[in-house]
mmCIF file of C-alpha atoms and ligand atoms in Angstrom:
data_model
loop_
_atom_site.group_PDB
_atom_site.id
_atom_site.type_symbol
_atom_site.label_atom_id
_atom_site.label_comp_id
_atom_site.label_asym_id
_atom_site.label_seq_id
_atom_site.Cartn_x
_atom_site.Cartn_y
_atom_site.Cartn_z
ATOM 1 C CA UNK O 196 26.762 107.118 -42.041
ATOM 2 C CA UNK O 197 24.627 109.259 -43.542
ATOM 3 C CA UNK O 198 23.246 112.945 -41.531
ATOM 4 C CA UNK O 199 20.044 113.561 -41.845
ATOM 5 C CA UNK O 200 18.863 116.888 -39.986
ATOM 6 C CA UNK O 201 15.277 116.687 -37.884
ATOM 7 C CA UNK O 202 13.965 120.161 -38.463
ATOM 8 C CA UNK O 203 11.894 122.093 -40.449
ATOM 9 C CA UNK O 204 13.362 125.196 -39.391
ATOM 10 C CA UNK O 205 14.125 126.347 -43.806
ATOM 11 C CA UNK O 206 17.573 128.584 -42.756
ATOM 12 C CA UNK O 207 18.918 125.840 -40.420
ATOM 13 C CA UNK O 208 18.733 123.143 -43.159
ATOM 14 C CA UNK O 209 20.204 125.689 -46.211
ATOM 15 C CA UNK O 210 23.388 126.409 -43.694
ATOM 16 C CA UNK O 211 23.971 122.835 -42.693
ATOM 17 C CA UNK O 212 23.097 121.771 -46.697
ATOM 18 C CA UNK O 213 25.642 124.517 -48.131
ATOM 19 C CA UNK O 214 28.523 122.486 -45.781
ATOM 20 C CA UNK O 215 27.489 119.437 -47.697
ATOM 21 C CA UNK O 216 26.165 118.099 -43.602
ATOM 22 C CA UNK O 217 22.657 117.170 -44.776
ATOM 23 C CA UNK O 218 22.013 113.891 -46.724
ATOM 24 C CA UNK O 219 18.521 114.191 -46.183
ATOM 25 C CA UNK O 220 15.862 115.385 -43.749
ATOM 26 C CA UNK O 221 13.146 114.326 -40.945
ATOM 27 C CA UNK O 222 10.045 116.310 -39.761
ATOM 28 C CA UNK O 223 7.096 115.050 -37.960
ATOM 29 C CA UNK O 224 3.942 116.839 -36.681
ATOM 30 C CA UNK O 225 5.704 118.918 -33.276
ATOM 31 C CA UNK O 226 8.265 120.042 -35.609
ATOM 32 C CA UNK O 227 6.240 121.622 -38.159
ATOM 33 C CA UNK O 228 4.074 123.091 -35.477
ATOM 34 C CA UNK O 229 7.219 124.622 -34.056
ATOM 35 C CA UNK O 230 8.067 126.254 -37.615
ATOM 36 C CA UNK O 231 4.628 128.121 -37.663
ATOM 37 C CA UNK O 232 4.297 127.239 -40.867
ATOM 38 C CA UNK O 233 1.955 124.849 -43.258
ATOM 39 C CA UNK O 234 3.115 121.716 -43.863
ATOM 40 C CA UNK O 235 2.775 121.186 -47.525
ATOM 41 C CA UNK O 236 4.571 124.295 -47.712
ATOM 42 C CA UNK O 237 7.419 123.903 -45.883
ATOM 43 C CA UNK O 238 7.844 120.574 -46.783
ATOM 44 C CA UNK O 239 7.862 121.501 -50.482
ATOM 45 C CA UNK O 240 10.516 124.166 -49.654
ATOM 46 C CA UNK O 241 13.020 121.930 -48.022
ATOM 47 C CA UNK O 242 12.788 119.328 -51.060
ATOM 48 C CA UNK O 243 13.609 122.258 -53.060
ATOM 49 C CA UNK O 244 16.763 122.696 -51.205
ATOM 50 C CA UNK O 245 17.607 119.185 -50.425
ATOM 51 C CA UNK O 246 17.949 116.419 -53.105
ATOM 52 C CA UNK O 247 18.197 113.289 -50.604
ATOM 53 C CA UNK O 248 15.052 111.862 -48.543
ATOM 54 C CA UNK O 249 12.934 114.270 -47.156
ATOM 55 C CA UNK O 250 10.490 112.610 -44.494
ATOM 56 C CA UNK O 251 7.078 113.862 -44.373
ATOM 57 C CA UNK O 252 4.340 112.002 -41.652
ATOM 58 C CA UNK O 253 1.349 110.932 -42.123
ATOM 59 C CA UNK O 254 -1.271 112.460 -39.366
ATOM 60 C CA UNK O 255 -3.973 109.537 -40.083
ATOM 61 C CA UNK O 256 -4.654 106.598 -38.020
ATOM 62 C CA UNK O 257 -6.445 104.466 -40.273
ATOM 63 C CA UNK O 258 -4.757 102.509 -43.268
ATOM 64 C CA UNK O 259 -6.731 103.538 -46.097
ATOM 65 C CA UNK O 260 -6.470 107.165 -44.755
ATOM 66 C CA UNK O 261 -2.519 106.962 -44.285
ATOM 67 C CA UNK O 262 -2.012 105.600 -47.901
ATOM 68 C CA UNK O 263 -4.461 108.243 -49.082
ATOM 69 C CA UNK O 264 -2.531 110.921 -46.994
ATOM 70 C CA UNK O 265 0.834 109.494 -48.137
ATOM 71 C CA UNK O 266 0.200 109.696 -51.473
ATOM 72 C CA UNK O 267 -0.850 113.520 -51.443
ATOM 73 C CA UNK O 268 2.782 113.766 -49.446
ATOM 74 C CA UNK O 269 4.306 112.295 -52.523
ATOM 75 C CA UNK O 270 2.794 114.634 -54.869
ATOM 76 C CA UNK O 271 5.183 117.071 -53.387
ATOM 77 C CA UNK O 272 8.428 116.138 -54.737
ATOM 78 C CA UNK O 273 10.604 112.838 -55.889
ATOM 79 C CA UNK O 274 12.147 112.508 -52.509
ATOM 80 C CA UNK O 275 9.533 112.689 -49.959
ATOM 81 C CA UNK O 276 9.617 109.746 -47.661
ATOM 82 C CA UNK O 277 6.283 109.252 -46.335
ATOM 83 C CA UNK O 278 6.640 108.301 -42.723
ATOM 84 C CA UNK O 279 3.921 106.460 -40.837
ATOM 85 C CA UNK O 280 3.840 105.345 -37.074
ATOM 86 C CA UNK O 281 4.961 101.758 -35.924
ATOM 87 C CA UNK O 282 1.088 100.833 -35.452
ATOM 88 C CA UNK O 283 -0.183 97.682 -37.357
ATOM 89 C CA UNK O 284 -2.690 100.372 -39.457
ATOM 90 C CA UNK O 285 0.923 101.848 -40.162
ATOM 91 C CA UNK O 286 2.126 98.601 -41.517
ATOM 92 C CA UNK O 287 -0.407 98.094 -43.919
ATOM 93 C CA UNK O 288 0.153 101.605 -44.922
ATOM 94 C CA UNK O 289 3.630 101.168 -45.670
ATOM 95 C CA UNK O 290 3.289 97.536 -47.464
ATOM 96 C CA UNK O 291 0.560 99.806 -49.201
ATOM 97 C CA UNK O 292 2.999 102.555 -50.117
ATOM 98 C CA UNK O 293 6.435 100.271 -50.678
ATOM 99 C CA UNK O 294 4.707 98.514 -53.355
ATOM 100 C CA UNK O 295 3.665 101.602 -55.164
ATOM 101 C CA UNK O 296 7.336 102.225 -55.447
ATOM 102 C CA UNK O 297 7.129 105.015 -52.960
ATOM 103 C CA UNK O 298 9.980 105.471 -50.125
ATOM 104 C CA UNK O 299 8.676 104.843 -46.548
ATOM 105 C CA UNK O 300 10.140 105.735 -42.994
ATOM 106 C CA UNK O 301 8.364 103.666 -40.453
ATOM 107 C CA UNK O 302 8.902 105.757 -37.256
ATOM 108 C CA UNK O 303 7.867 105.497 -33.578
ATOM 109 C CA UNK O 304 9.847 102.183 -33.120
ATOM 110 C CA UNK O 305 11.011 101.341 -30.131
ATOM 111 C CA UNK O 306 11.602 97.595 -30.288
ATOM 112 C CA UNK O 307 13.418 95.199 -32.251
ATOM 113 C CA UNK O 308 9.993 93.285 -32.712
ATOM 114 C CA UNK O 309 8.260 96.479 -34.506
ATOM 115 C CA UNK O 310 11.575 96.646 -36.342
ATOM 116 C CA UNK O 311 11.147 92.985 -37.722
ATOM 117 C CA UNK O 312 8.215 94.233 -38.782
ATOM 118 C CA UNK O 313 8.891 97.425 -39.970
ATOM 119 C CA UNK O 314 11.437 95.572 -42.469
ATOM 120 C CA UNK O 315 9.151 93.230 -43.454
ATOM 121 C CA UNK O 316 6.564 95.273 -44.638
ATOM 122 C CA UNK O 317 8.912 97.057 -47.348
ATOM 123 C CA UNK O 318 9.771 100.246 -44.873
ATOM 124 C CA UNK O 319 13.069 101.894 -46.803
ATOM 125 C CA UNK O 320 14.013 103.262 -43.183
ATOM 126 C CA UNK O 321 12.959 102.201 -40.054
ATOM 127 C CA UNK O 322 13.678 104.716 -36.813
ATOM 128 C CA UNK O 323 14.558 103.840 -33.585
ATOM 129 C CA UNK O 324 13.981 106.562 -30.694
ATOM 130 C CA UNK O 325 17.083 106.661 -29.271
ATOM 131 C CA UNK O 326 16.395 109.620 -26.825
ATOM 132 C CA UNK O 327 12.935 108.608 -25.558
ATOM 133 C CA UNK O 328 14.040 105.331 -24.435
ATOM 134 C CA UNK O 329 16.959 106.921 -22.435
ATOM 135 C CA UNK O 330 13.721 109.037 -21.115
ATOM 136 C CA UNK O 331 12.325 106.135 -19.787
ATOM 137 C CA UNK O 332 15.627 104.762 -17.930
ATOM 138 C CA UNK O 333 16.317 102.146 -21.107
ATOM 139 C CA UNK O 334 19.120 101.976 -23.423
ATOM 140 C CA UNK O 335 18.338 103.331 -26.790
ATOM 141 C CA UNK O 336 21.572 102.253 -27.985
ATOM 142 C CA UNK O 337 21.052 98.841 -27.541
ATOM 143 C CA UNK O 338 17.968 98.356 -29.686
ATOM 144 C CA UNK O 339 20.234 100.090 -32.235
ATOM 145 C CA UNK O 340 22.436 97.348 -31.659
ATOM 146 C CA UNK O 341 19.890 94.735 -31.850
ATOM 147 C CA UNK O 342 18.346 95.990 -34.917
ATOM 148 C CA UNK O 343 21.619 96.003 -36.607
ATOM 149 C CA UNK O 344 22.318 92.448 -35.265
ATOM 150 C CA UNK O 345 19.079 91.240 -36.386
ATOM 151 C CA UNK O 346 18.637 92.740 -39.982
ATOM 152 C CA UNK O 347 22.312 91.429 -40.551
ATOM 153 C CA UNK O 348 21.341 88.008 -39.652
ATOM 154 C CA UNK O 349 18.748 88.317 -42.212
ATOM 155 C CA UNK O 350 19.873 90.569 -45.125
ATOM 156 C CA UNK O 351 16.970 92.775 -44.494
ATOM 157 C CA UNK O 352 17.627 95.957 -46.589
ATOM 158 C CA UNK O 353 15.684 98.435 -44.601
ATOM 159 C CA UNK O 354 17.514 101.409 -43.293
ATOM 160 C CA UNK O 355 18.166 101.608 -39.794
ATOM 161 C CA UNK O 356 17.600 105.678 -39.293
ATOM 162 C CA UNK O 357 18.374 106.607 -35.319
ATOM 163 C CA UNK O 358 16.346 109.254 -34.139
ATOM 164 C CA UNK O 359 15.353 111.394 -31.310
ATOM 165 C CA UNK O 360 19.313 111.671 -31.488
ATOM 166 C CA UNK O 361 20.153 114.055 -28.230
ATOM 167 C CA UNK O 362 23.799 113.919 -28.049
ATOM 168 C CA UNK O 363 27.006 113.694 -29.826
ATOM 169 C CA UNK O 364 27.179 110.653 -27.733
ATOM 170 C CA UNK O 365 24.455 108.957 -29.438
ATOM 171 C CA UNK O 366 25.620 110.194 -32.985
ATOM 172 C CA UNK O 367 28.770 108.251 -31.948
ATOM 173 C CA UNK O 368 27.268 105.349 -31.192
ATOM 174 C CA UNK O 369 24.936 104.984 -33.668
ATOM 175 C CA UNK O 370 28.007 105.274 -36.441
ATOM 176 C CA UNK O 371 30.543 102.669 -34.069
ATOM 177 C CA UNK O 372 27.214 100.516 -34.185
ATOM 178 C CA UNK O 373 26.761 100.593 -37.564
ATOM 179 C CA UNK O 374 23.060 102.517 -38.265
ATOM 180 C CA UNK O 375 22.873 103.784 -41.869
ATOM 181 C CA UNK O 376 21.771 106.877 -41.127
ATOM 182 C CA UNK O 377 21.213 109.315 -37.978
ATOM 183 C CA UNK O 378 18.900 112.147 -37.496
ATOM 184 C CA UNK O 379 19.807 115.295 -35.671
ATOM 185 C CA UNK O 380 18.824 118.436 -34.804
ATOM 186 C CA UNK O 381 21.176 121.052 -35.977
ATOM 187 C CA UNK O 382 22.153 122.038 -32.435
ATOM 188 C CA UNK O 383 23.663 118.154 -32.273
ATOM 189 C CA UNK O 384 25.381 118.572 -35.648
ATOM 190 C CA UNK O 385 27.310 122.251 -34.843
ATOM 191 C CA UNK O 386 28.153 120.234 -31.866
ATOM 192 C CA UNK O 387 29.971 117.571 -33.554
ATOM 193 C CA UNK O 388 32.410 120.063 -34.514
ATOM 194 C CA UNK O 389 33.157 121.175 -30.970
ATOM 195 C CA UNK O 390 36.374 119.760 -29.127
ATOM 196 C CA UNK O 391 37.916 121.537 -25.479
ATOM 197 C CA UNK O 392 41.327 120.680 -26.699
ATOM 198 C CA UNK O 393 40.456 122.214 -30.400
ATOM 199 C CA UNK O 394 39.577 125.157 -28.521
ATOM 200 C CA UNK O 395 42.685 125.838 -26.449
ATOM 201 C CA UNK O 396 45.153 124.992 -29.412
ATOM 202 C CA UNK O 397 43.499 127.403 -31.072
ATOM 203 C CA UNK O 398 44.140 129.962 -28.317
ATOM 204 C CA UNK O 399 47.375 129.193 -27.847
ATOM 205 C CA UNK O 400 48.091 129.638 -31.777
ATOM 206 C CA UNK O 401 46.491 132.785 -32.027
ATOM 207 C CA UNK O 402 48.399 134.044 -29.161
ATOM 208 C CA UNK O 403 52.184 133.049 -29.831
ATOM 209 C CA UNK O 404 50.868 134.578 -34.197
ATOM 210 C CA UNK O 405 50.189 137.542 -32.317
ATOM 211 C CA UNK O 406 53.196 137.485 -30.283
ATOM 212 C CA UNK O 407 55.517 136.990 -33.196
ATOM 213 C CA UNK O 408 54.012 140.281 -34.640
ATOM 214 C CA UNK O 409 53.187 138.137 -38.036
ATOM 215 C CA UNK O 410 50.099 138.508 -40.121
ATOM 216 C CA UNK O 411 49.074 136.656 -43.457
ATOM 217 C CA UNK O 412 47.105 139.542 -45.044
HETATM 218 C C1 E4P A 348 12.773 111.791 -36.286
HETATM 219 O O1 E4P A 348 12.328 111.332 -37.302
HETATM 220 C C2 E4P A 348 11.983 112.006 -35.068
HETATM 221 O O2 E4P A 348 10.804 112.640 -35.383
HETATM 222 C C3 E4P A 348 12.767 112.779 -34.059
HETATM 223 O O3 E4P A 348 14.120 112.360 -34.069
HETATM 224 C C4 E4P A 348 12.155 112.717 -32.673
HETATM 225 O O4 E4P A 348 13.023 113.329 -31.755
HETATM 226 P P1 E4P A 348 12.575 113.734 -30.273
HETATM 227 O O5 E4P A 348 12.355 112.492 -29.483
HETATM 228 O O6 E4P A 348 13.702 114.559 -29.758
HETATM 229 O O7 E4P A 348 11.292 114.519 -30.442
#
């Protein structure tokens, strides 16, 4: 599966990039307004740091607009991803954008239905909001599932990117399930490493070194 790693927070993605952790990244609009900073900027910077996808949205609402957005987006770098939201002005906008040879991430899904769609419009990923459907009392999982099931059935090639990813839970699941590709924040991803038993093995080595009076340098 590959990691992609929902910030735009520049530091955060160069640590988790330098551990070879970051196959590609996701922003949308709340996470560049949390990094303070512009968004042709920052979005510039992380492709200069990252060589896989880098999603960029879209803020239109209207087609044309989108595409015409998108394609400024794409002036940026190779691997910008333009995303667009799972609205049918969306759609058009990626059909629009796929056929210009351009890679799209159709995002705000939250149905197999819109994923369907999402494929069949050309989308290179499609995301799934994993966490805001738990928000709501539904299983985010299982339209992971059913995506997977569904696309299989058909040989659709779009990616199935699982997003608003809130646990290591859901990082687990999404890989056992099959998803090509989850995004994270980096608080998720340090937490991946994380284990109670790692932790007291550790402590118990440390101690009976120390004990022994031994030292390797
Ligand atoms: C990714 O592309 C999404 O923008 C992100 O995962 C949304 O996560 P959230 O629901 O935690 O905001």
């Amino acid at each position: 599966m590959k990691f992609f790693v929902d910030t735009a927070e520049i530091d955060e993605i160069r640590e988790l990039n330098e551990l070879g952790m970051v196959d590609g990244v996701t922003t949308n609009p709340s996470l560049i307004r949390k990094s303070g900073r512009d968004i042709i900027d920052v979005t510039r910077e992380i492709c200069d740091i990252v060589s896989g996808p880098v999603s960029a949205e879209v803020t239109a609402t209207e087609s044309e607009q989108m595409i015409a957005e998108g394609k400024k987006l794409a002036e940026i770098a190779d691997n910008i991803a333009i995303k667009v939201p799972l609205t049918w002005d969306g759609l058009k906008a990626c059909k629009a954008l796929s056929d210009l040879g351009q890679m799209v991430n159709v995002t705000l899904c939250f149905s197999v239905n819109q994923a369907l769609l999402a494929a069949k419009a050309g989308a290179t990923f499609v995301s799934p909001f994993i966490g805001r459907l738990d928000d709501i009392n539904l299983d985010g999982l299982d339209l992971i599932g059913d995506i997977r099931l569904i696309y299989d059935n058909y040989g659709y090639d779009t990616q199935i990117l699982a997003a608003s990813i809130r646990t290591v839970n859901h990082v687990t699941q999404s890989a056992l399930i099959g998803a090509d590709v989850m995004t994270a924040p980096p608080s998720v991803i340090k937490s991946l490493a994380s284990h109670p038993l790692t932790d007291k093995g550790l402590a118990a080595f440390l101690s009976d070194i120390e004990q022994a009076g031994q030292k390797i340098i």
